[in-house]
Amino acid sequence: MKPGIHPAYGPVVFRDKAAGSAFLTRSTATSDKTVEWEDGNTYPVVDVEISSVSHPFYTGTARVLDTAGRVERFERRYGRRGAN
């Protein structure tokens, strides 16, 4: 890699504000706020609105839309495609 053009890559704690959970990973994201982690070290912390812990898709609370009903309603209203 070319020196001097890449951002610093290091350990960062991401804290999910919706679920109240946090996880330590490596990232180029930075923050002025810090938090003391379970291992006793201090890391920069980035607050996020949603993560895999609170996202409806990953938690299994996502709603399934009735797409077949929508297609049938569209075909009734405007006719089938290619049916001349």
PDB file of C-alpha atoms in Angstrom:
ATOM      1  CA  MET A   1       0.000   0.000   0.000  1.00  0.00           C
ATOM      2  CA  LYS A   2       1.098   3.515  -0.685  1.00  0.00           C
ATOM      3  CA  PRO A   3       2.191   5.172   2.597  1.00  0.00           C
ATOM      4  CA  GLY A   4       0.528   8.331   3.874  1.00  0.00           C
ATOM      5  CA  ILE A   5      -2.778   8.178   1.954  1.00  0.00           C
ATOM      6  CA  HIS A   6      -4.794   5.663   3.986  1.00  0.00           C
ATOM      7  CA  PRO A   7      -6.718   6.462   7.176  1.00  0.00           C
ATOM      8  CA  ALA A   8      -5.652   4.886  10.454  1.00  0.00           C
ATOM      9  CA  TYR A   9      -7.163   1.423  10.957  1.00  0.00           C
ATOM     10  CA  GLY A  10      -7.541   0.288  14.531  1.00  0.00           C
ATOM     11  CA  PRO A  11      -9.831  -1.072  17.243  1.00  0.00           C
ATOM     12  CA  VAL A  12     -13.122   0.782  17.748  1.00  0.00           C
ATOM     13  CA  VAL A  13     -16.182   0.032  19.899  1.00  0.00           C
ATOM     14  CA  PHE A  14     -19.538   0.399  18.129  1.00  0.00           C
ATOM     15  CA  ARG A  15     -22.411   0.976  20.568  1.00  0.00           C
ATOM     16  CA  ASP A  16     -26.007   0.374  19.438  1.00  0.00           C
ATOM     17  CA  LYS A  17     -28.169   3.063  21.035  1.00  0.00           C
ATOM     18  CA  ALA A  18     -31.445   1.206  20.343  1.00  0.00           C
ATOM     19  CA  ALA A  19     -30.458  -2.133  21.903  1.00  0.00           C
ATOM     20  CA  GLY A  20     -27.891  -0.936  24.407  1.00  0.00           C
ATOM     21  CA  SER A  21     -25.276  -3.425  23.214  1.00  0.00           C
ATOM     22  CA  ALA A  22     -21.712  -2.823  22.057  1.00  0.00           C
ATOM     23  CA  PHE A  23     -19.068  -4.731  20.131  1.00  0.00           C
ATOM     24  CA  LEU A  24     -15.360  -4.274  19.554  1.00  0.00           C
ATOM     25  CA  THR A  25     -14.030  -4.447  16.010  1.00  0.00           C
ATOM     26  CA  ARG A  26     -11.459  -2.764  13.794  1.00  0.00           C
ATOM     27  CA  SER A  27     -12.419   0.207  11.656  1.00  0.00           C
ATOM     28  CA  THR A  28     -11.250   3.491  10.164  1.00  0.00           C
ATOM     29  CA  ALA A  29     -14.076   5.314  11.977  1.00  0.00           C
ATOM     30  CA  THR A  30     -12.901   7.702  14.664  1.00  0.00           C
ATOM     31  CA  SER A  31     -14.482   9.444  17.613  1.00  0.00           C
ATOM     32  CA  ASP A  32     -13.523  11.865  20.372  1.00  0.00           C
ATOM     33  CA  LYS A  33     -15.490   9.814  22.914  1.00  0.00           C
ATOM     34  CA  THR A  34     -13.842   6.813  24.547  1.00  0.00           C
ATOM     35  CA  VAL A  35     -15.020   3.867  26.612  1.00  0.00           C
ATOM     36  CA  GLU A  36     -13.244   1.382  28.823  1.00  0.00           C
ATOM     37  CA  TRP A  37     -13.803  -2.097  27.387  1.00  0.00           C
ATOM     38  CA  GLU A  38     -14.049  -5.453  29.189  1.00  0.00           C
ATOM     39  CA  ASP A  39     -10.339  -6.131  28.712  1.00  0.00           C
ATOM     40  CA  GLY A  40      -9.421  -2.975  30.643  1.00  0.00           C
ATOM     41  CA  ASN A  41      -8.231  -0.992  27.609  1.00  0.00           C
ATOM     42  CA  THR A  42      -9.740   2.297  26.477  1.00  0.00           C
ATOM     43  CA  TYR A  43     -11.050   2.492  22.906  1.00  0.00           C
ATOM     44  CA  PRO A  44     -12.826   5.157  20.844  1.00  0.00           C
ATOM     45  CA  VAL A  45     -16.591   4.586  20.798  1.00  0.00           C
ATOM     46  CA  VAL A  46     -18.953   5.276  17.866  1.00  0.00           C
ATOM     47  CA  ASP A  47     -22.687   5.398  18.637  1.00  0.00           C
ATOM     48  CA  VAL A  48     -24.908   3.927  15.918  1.00  0.00           C
ATOM     49  CA  GLU A  49     -28.687   4.083  15.634  1.00  0.00           C
ATOM     50  CA  ILE A  50     -29.153   0.476  14.527  1.00  0.00           C
ATOM     51  CA  SER A  51     -27.022  -2.655  14.207  1.00  0.00           C
ATOM     52  CA  SER A  52     -27.550  -6.362  13.669  1.00  0.00           C
ATOM     53  CA  VAL A  53     -28.681  -6.642  17.297  1.00  0.00           C
ATOM     54  CA  SER A  54     -31.665  -4.308  16.818  1.00  0.00           C
ATOM     55  CA  HIS A  55     -32.378  -4.520  13.056  1.00  0.00           C
ATOM     56  CA  PRO A  56     -35.754  -6.176  12.309  1.00  0.00           C
ATOM     57  CA  PHE A  57     -34.296  -8.390   9.580  1.00  0.00           C
ATOM     58  CA  TYR A  58     -31.719  -9.950  11.887  1.00  0.00           C
ATOM     59  CA  THR A  59     -33.994 -10.177  14.929  1.00  0.00           C
ATOM     60  CA  GLY A  60     -36.756 -11.974  13.026  1.00  0.00           C
ATOM     61  CA  THR A  61     -39.374  -9.280  13.531  1.00  0.00           C
ATOM     62  CA  ALA A  62     -39.413  -8.142   9.898  1.00  0.00           C
ATOM     63  CA  ARG A  63     -42.807  -7.989   8.211  1.00  0.00           C
ATOM     64  CA  VAL A  64     -43.375  -9.993   5.044  1.00  0.00           C
ATOM     65  CA  LEU A  65     -45.285  -8.080   2.381  1.00  0.00           C
ATOM     66  CA  ASP A  66     -47.993  -9.761   0.342  1.00  0.00           C
ATOM     67  CA  THR A  67     -46.345  -9.250  -3.040  1.00  0.00           C
ATOM     68  CA  ALA A  68     -48.468 -11.891  -4.803  1.00  0.00           C
ATOM     69  CA  GLY A  69     -51.623 -10.002  -3.884  1.00  0.00           C
ATOM     70  CA  ARG A  70     -50.176  -6.788  -5.210  1.00  0.00           C
ATOM     71  CA  VAL A  71     -49.222  -8.375  -8.520  1.00  0.00           C
ATOM     72  CA  GLU A  72     -52.689  -9.887  -8.936  1.00  0.00           C
ATOM     73  CA  ARG A  73     -54.345  -6.566  -8.113  1.00  0.00           C
ATOM     74  CA  PHE A  74     -52.103  -4.796 -10.658  1.00  0.00           C
ATOM     75  CA  GLU A  75     -52.956  -7.379 -13.345  1.00  0.00           C
ATOM     76  CA  ARG A  76     -56.687  -7.038 -12.653  1.00  0.00           C
ATOM     77  CA  ARG A  77     -56.457  -3.284 -12.897  1.00  0.00           C
ATOM     78  CA  TYR A  78     -54.166  -2.907 -15.909  1.00  0.00           C
ATOM     79  CA  GLY A  79     -54.238  -6.308 -17.581  1.00  0.00           C
ATOM     80  CA  ARG A  80     -51.550  -8.891 -18.010  1.00  0.00           C
ATOM     81  CA  ARG A  81     -48.302  -7.914 -19.681  1.00  0.00           C
ATOM     82  CA  GLY A  82     -48.084  -9.145 -23.263  1.00  0.00           C
ATOM     83  CA  ALA A  83     -51.792 -10.085 -23.444  1.00  0.00           C
ATOM     84  CA  ASN A  84     -52.791  -8.160 -26.586  1.00  0.00           C
TER      85      ASN A  84
END
